[in-house]
PDB file of C-alpha atoms and ligand atoms in Angstrom:
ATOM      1  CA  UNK A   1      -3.780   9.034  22.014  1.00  0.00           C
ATOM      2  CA  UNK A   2      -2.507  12.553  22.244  1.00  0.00           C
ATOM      3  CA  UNK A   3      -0.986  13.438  19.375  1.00  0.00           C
ATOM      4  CA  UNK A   4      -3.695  13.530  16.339  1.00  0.00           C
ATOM      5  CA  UNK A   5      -5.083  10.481  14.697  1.00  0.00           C
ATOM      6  CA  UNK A   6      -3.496   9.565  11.464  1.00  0.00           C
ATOM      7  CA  UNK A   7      -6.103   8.547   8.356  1.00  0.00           C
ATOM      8  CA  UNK A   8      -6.536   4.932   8.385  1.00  0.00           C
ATOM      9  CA  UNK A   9      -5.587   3.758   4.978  1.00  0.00           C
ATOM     10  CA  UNK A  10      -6.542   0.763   2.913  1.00  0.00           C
ATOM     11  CA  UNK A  11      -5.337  -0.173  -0.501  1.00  0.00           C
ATOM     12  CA  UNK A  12      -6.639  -2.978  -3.102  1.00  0.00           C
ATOM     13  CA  UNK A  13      -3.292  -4.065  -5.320  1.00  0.00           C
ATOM     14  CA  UNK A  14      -4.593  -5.986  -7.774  1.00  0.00           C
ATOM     15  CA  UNK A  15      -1.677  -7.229  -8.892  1.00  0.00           C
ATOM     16  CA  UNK A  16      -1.936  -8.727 -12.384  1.00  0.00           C
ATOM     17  CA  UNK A  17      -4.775 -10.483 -11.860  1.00  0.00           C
ATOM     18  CA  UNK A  18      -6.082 -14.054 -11.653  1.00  0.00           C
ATOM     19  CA  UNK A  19      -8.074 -14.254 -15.270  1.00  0.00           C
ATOM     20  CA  UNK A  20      -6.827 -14.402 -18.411  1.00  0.00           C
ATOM     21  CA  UNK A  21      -9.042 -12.358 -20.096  1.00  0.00           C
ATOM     22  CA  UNK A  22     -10.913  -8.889 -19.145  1.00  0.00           C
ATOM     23  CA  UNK A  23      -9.894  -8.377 -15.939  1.00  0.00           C
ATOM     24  CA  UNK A  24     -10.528  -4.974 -16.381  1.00  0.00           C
ATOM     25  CA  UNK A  25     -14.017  -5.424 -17.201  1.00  0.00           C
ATOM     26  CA  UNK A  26     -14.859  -7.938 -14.634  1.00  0.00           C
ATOM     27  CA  UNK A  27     -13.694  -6.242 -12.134  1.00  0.00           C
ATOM     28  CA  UNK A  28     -15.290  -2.227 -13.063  1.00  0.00           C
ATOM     29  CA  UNK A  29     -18.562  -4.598 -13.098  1.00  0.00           C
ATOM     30  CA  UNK A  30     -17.729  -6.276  -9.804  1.00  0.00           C
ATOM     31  CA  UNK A  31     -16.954  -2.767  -7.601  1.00  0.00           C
ATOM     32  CA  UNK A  32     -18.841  -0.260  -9.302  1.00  0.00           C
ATOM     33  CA  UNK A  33     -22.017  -1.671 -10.921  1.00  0.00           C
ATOM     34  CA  UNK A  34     -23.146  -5.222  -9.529  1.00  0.00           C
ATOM     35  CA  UNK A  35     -25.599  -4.589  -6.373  1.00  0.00           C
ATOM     36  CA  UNK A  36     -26.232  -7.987  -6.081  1.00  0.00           C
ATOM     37  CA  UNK A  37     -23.369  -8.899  -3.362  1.00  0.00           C
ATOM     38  CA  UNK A  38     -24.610  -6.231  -1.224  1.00  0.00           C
ATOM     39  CA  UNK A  39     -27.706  -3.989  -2.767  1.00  0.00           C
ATOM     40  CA  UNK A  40     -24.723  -1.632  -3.540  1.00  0.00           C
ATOM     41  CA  UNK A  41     -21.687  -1.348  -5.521  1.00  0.00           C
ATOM     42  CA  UNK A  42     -18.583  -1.009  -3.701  1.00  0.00           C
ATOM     43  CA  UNK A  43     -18.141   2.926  -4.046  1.00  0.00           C
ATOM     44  CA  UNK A  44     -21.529   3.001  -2.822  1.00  0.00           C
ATOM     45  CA  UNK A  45     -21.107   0.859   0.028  1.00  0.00           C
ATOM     46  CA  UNK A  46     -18.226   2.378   1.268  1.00  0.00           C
ATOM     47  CA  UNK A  47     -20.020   5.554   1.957  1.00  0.00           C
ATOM     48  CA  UNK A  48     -21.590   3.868   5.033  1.00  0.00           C
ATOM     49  CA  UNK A  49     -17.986   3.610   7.287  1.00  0.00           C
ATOM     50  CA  UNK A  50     -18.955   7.117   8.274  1.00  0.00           C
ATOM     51  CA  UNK A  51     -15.205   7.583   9.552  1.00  0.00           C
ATOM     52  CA  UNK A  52     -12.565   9.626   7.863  1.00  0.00           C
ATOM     53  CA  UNK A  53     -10.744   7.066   5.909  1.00  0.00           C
ATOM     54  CA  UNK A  54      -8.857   6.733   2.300  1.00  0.00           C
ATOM     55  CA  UNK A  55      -8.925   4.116  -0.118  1.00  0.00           C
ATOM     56  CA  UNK A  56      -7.087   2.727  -2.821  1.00  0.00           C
ATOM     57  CA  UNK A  57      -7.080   0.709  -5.958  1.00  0.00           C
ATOM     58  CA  UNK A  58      -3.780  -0.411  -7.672  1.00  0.00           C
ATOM     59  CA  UNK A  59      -4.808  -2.063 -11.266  1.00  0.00           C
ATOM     60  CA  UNK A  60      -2.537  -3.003 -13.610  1.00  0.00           C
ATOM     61  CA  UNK A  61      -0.968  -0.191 -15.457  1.00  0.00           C
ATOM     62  CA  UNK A  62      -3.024  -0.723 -18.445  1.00  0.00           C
ATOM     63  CA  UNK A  63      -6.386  -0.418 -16.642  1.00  0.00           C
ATOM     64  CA  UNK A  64      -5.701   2.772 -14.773  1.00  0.00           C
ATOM     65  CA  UNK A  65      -7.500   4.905 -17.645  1.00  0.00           C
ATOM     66  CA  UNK A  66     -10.105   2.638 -18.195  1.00  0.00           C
ATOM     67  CA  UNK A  67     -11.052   2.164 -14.531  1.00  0.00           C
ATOM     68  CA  UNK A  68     -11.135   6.563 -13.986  1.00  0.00           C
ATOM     69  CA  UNK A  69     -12.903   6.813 -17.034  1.00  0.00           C
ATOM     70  CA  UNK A  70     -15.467   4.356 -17.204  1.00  0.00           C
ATOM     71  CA  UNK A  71     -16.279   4.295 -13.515  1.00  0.00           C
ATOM     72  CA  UNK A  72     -15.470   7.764 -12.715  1.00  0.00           C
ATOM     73  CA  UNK A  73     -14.125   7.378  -9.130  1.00  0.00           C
ATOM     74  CA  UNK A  74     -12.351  10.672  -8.939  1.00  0.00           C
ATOM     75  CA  UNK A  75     -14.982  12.809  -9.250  1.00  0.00           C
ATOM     76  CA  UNK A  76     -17.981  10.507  -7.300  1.00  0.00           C
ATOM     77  CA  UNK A  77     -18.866  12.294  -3.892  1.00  0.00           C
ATOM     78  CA  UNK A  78     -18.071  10.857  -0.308  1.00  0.00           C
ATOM     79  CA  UNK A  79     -15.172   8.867   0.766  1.00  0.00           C
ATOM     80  CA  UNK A  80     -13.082   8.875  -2.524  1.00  0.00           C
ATOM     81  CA  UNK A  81     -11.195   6.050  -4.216  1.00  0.00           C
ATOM     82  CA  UNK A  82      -7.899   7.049  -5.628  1.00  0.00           C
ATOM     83  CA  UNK A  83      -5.721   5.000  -7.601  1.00  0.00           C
ATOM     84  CA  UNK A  84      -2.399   3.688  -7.523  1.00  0.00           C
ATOM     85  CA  UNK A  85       0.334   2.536  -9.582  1.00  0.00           C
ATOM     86  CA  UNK A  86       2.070  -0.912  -8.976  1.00  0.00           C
ATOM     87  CA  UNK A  87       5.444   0.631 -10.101  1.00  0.00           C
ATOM     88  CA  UNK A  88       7.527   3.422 -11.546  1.00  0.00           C
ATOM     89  CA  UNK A  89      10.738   3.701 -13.416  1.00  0.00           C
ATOM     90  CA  UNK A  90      12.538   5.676 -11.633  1.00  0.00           C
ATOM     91  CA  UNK A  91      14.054   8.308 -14.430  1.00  0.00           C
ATOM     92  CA  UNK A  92      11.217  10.636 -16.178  1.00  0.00           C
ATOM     93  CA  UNK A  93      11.961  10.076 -19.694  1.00  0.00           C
ATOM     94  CA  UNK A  94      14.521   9.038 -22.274  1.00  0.00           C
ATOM     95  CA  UNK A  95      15.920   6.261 -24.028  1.00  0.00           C
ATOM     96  CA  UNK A  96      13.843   3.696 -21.328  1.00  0.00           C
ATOM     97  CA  UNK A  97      12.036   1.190 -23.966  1.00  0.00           C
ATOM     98  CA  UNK A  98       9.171  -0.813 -21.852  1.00  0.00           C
ATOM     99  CA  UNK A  99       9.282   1.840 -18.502  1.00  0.00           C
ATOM    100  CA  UNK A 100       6.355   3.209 -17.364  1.00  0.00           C
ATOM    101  CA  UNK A 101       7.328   6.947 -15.739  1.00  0.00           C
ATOM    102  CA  UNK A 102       6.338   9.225 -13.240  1.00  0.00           C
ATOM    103  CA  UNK A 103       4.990  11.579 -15.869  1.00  0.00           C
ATOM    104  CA  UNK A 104       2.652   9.309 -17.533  1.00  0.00           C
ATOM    105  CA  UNK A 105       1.450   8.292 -14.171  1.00  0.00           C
ATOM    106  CA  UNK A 106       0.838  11.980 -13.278  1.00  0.00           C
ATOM    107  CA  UNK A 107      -0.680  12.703 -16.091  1.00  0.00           C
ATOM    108  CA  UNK A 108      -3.604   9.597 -15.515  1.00  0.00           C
ATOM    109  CA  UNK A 109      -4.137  11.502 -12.139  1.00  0.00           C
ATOM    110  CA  UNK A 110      -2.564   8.131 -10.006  1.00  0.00           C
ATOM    111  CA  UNK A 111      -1.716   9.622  -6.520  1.00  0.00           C
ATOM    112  CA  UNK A 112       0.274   6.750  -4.984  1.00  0.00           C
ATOM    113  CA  UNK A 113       2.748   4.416  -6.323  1.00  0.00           C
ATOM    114  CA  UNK A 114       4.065   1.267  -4.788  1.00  0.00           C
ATOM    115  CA  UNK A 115       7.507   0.802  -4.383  1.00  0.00           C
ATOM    116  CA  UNK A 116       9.766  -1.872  -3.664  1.00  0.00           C
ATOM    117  CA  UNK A 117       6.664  -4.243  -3.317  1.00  0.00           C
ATOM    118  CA  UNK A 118       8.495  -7.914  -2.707  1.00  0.00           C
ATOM    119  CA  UNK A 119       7.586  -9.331  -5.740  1.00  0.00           C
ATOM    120  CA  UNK A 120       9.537  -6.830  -7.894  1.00  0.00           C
ATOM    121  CA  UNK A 121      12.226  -7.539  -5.331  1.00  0.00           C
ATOM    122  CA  UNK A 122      12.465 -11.234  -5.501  1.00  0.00           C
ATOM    123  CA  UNK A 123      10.912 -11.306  -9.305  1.00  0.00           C
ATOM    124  CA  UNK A 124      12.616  -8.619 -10.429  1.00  0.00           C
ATOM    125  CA  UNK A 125      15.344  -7.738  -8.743  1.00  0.00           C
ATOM    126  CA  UNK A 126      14.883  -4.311  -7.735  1.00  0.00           C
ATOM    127  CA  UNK A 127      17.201  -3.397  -5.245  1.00  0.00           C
ATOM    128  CA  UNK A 128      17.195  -1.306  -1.765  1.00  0.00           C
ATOM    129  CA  UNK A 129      18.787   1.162  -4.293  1.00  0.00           C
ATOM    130  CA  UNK A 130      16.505   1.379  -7.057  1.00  0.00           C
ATOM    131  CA  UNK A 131      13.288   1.041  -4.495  1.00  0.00           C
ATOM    132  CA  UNK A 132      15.025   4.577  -3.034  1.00  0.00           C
ATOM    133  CA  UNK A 133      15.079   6.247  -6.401  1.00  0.00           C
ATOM    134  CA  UNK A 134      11.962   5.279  -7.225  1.00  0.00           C
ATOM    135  CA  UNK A 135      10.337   6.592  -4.154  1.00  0.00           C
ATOM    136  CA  UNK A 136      12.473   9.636  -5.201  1.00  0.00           C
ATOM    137  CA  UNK A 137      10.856   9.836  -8.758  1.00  0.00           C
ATOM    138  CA  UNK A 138       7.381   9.446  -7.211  1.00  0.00           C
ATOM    139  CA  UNK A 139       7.777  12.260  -4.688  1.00  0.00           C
ATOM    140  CA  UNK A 140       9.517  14.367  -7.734  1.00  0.00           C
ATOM    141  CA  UNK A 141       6.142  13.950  -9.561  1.00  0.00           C
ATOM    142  CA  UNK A 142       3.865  15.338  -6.867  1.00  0.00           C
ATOM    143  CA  UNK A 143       2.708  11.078  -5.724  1.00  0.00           C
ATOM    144  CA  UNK A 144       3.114  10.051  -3.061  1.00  0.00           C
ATOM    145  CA  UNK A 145       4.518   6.442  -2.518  1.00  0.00           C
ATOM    146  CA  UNK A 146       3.720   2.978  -0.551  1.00  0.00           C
ATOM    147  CA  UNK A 147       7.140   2.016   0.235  1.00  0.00           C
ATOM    148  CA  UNK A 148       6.925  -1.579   0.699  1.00  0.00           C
ATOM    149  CA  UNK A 149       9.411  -3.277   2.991  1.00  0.00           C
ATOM    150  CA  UNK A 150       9.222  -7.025   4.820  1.00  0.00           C
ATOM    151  CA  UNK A 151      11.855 -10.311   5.664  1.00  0.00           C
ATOM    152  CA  UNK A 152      11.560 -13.311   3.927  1.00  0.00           C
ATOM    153  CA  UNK A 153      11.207 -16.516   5.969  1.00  0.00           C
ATOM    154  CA  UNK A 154      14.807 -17.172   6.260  1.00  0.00           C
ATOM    155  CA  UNK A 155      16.044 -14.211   7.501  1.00  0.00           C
ATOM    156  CA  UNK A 156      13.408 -13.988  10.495  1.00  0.00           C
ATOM    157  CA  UNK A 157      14.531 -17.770  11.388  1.00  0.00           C
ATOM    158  CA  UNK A 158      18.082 -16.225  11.659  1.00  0.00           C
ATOM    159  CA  UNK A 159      16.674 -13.637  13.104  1.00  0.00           C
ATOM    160  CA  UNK A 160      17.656 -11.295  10.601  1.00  0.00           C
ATOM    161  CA  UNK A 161      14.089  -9.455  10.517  1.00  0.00           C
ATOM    162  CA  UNK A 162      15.070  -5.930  11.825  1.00  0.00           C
ATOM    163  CA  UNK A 163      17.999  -5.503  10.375  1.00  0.00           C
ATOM    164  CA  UNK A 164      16.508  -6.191   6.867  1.00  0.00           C
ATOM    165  CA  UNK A 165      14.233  -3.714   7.460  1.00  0.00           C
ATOM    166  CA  UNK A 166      16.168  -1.039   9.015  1.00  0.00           C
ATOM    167  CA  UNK A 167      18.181  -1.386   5.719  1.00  0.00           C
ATOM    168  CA  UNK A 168      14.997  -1.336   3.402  1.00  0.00           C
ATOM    169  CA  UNK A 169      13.872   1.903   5.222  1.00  0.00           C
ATOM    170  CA  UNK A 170      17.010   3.686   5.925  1.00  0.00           C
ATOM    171  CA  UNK A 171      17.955   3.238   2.187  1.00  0.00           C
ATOM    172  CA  UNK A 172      14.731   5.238   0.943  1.00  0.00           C
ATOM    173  CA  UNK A 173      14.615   7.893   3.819  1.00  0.00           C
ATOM    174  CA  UNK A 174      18.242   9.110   3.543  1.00  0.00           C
ATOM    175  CA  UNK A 175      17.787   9.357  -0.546  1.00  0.00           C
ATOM    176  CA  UNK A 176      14.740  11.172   0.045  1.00  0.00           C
ATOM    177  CA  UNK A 177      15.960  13.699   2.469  1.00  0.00           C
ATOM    178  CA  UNK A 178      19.344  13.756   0.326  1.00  0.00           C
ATOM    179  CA  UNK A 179      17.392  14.582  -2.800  1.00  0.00           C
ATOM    180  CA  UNK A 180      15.249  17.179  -0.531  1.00  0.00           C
ATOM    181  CA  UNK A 181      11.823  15.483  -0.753  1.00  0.00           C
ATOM    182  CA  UNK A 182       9.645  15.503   2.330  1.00  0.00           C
ATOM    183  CA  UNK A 183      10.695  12.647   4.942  1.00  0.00           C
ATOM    184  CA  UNK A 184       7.477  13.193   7.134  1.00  0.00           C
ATOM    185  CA  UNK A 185       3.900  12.039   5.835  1.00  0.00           C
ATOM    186  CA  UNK A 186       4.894   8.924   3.875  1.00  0.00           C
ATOM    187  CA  UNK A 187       3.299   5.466   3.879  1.00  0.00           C
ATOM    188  CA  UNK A 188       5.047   2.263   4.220  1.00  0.00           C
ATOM    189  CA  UNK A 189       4.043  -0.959   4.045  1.00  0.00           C
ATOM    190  CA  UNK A 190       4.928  -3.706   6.334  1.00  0.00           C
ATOM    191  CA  UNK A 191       4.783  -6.813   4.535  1.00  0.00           C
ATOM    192  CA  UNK A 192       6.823  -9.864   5.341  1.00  0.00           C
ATOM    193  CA  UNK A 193       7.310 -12.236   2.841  1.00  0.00           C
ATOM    194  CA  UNK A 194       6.227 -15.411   4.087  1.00  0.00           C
ATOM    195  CA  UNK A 195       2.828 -13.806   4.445  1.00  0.00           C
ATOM    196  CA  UNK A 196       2.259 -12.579   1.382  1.00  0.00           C
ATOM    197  CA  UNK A 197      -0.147 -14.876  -0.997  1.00  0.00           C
ATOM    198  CA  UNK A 198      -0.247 -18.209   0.921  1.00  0.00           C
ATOM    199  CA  UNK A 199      -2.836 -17.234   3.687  1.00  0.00           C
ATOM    200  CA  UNK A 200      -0.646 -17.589   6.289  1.00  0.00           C
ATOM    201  CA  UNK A 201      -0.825 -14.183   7.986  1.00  0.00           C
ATOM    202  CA  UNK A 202       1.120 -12.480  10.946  1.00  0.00           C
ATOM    203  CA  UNK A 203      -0.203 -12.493  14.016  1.00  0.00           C
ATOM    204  CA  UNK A 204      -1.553  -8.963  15.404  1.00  0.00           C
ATOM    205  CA  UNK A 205       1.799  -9.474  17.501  1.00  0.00           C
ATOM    206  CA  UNK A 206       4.112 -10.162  14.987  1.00  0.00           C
ATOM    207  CA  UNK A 207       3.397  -7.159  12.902  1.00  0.00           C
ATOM    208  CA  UNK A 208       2.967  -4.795  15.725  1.00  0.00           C
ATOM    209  CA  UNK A 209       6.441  -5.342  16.944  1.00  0.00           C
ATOM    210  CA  UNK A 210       7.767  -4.634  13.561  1.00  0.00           C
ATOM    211  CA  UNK A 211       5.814  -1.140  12.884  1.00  0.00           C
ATOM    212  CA  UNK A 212       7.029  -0.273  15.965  1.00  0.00           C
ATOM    213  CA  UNK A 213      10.561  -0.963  15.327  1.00  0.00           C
ATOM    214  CA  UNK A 214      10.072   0.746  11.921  1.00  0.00           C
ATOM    215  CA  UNK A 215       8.430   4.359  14.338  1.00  0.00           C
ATOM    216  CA  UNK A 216      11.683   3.690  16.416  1.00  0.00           C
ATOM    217  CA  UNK A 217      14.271   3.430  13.527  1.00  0.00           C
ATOM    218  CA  UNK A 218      12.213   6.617  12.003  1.00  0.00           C
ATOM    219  CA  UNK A 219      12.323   8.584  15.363  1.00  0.00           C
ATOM    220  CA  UNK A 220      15.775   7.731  15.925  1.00  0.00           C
ATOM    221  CA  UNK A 221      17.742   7.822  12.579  1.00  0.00           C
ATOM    222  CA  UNK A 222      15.478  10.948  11.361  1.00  0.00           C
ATOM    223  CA  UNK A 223      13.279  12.611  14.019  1.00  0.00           C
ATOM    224  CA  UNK A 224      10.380  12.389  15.844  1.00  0.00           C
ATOM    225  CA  UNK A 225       7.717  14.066  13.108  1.00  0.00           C
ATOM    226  CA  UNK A 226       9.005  11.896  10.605  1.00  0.00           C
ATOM    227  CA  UNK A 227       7.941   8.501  13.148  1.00  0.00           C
ATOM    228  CA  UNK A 228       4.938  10.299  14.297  1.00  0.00           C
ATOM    229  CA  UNK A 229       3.279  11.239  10.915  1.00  0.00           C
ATOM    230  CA  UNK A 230       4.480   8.243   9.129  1.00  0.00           C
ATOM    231  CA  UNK A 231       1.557   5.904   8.712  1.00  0.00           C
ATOM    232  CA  UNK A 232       2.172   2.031   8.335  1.00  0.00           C
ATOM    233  CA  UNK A 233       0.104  -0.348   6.466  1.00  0.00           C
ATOM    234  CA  UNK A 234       0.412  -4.225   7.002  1.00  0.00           C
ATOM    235  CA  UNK A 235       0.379  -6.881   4.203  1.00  0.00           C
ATOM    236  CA  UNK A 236       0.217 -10.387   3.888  1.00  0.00           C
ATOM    237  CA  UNK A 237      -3.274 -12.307   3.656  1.00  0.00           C
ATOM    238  CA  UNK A 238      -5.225  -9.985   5.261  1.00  0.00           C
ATOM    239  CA  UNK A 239      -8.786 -10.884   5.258  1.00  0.00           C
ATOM    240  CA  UNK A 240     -12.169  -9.966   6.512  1.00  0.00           C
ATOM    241  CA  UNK A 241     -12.095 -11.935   9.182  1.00  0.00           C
ATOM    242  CA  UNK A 242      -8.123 -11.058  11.072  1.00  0.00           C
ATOM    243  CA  UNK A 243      -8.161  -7.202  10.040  1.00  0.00           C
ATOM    244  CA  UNK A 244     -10.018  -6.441  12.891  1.00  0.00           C
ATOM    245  CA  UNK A 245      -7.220  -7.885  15.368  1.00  0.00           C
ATOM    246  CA  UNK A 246      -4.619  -6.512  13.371  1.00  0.00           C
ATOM    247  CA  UNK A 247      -5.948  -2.711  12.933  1.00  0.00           C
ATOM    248  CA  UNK A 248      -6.677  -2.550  16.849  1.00  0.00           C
ATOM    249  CA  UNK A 249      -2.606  -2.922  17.387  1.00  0.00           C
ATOM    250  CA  UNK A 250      -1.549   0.399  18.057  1.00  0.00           C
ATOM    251  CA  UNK A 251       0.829   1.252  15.321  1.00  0.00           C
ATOM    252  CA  UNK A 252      -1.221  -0.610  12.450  1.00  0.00           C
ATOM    253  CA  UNK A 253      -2.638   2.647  10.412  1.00  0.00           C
ATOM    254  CA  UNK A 254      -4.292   0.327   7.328  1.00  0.00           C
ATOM    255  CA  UNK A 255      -3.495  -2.548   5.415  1.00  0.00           C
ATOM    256  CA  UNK A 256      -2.142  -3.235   1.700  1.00  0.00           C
ATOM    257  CA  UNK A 257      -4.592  -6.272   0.487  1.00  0.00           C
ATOM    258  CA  UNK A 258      -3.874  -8.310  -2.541  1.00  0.00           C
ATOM    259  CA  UNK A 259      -5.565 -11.537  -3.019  1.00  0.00           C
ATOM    260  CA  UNK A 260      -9.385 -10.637  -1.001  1.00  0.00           C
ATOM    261  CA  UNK A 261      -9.234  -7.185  -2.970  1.00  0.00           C
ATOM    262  CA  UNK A 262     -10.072  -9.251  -5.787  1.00  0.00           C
ATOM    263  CA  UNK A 263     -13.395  -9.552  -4.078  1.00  0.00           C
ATOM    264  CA  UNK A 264     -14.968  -6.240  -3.861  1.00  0.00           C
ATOM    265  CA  UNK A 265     -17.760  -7.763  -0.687  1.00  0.00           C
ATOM    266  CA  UNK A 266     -14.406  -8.575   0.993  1.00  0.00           C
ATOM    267  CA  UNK A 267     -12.120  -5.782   0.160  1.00  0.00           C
ATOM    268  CA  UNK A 268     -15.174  -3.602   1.736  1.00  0.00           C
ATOM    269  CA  UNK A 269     -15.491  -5.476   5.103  1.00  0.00           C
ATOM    270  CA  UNK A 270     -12.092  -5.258   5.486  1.00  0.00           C
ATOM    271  CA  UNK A 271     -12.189  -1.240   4.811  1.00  0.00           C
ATOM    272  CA  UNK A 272     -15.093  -1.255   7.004  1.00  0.00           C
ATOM    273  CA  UNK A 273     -14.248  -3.745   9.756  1.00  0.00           C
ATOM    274  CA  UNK A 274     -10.598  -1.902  10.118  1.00  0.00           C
ATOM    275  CA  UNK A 275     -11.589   1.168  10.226  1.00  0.00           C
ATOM    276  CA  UNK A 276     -14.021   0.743  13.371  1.00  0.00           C
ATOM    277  CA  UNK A 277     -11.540  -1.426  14.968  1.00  0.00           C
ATOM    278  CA  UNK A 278      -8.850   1.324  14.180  1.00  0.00           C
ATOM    279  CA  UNK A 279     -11.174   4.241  15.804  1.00  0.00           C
ATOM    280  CA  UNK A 280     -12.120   2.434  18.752  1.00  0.00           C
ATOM    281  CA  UNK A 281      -8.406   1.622  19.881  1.00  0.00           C
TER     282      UNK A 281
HETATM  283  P1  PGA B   1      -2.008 -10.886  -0.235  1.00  0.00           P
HETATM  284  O1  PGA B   1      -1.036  -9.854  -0.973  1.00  0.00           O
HETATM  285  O2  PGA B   1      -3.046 -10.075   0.487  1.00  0.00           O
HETATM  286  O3  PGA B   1      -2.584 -11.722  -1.340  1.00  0.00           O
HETATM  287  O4  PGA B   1      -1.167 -11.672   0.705  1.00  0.00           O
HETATM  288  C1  PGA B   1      -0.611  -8.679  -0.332  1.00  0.00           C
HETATM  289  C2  PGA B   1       0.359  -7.940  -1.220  1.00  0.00           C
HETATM  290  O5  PGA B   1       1.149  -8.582  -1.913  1.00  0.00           O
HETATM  291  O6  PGA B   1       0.345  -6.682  -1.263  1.00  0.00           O
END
């Protein structure tokens, strides 16, 4: 590859959860004190993929100061975990009763935010419009989002895939170069609906021809920096045992994980096992 390698990047979204009770706790015990799984904790663990790599947890809102607090990822040595946010509102402050905002996710020291993640599209109903603005009020607040995009099953049996997700991207990349944030250096996230939560994952193929439509709609509709130093994650039940296939496709930079992240043994292999099969391609 000539051009320079982009950081592999893996994130743990969390989601809300599977328990009803002390998730929070459970799962500070599970990644950053239990050795039992491994003779490490997780943070410790991850030390050993000796590559340059970045890492990510997404808890729910309410568990972001708890989990920098009592763990205290930030400041541990090595390969760091930062966290994320599942979601923003999209204006900074005001009359907004329930919103969480870009400030108060600043000010917890959360460095990505996911945006337009399908199940506040379908849930939800955030639109192609708000997902823009909200990419818009991370990048105003010094984050930096995952901007999720991905077809549901019936549009890629009426082989309405690309242009879904021409529209998904197009729709946050203009607003952000209209409001004058950086275009270039962004993540996205491929993940196509059907995928997501069932086990049921792409194949290698399947998601390598879509990042690489997504480079070509970046390179051609914007330019080529903006393609070349975009880096795309793939989502949808990615486990330890198909990220290896998936991160050796050539446009495959890291991989969003929901339900195995709930596992912090398999959230590491899959950190570990993607990022040698991403340096050795
Ligand atoms: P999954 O979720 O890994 O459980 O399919 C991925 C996601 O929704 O980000």
């Amino acid at each position: 590859m000539a051009e320079e390698k982009r950081i592999p990047i893996f994130g743990a979204n969390w989601k809300a959860g599977k328990e009803k009770t002390n998730i929070t706790s459970r799962f500070i015990k599970e990644y950053f004190s239990i050795s039992a799984w491994r003779g490490e904790p997780f943070h410790v663990a991850l030390q050993t993929v000796g590559k340059n790599v970045e890492v990510f947890i997404a808890p729910s809102f309410t568990s972001i100061s708890d989990i920098i607090q009592k763990t205290g990822i930030l400041k541990k040595p090595g390969i760091k975990i930062n966290i994320a946010a599942q979601d923003i509102y999209f204006e900074d402050n005001g009359p907004y009763t329930s919103t969480v905002t870009g400030p108060m996710l600043k000010d917890k020291a959360v460095k990505y935010v996911i945006v337009g993640h399908s199940e506040r599209r379908y849930e939800f109903g955030d639109t192609n419009e708000d997902v823009a603005k909200k990419a818009v009020a991370v990048h105003r607040n010094n984050m930096l989002p995952i901007i999720c995009v991905g077809e549901n099953l019936h549009e890629r049996e009426n082989g309405k895939l690309y242009d879904i997700v021409e529209e998904q991207i197009c729709s946050v990349f203009n607003e952000l170069r209209l409001r004058g944030h950086p275009t270039v250096d962004n993540v996205i996230a491929y993940e196509p609906l059907w995928a997501i939560g069932i086990g049921e994952t792409a194949t290698p193929q399947q998601a390598q021809e879509m990042h690489q439509y997504i480079k070509e709609i970046l390179a051609t509709k914007f330019n080529k920096n903006v393609a070349d130093s975009a880096r795309i994650m793939y989502g949808g039940s990615v486990t330890p045992s198909n990220i290896a296939d998936l991160m050796a496709q050539q446009d495959i930079d890291g991989a969003l994980v929901g339900g195995a992240s709930l596992n912090p043994r398999y959230f590491f292999e899959i950190v570990k096992g993607g990022t040698e099969a991403y340096y050795s391609k």
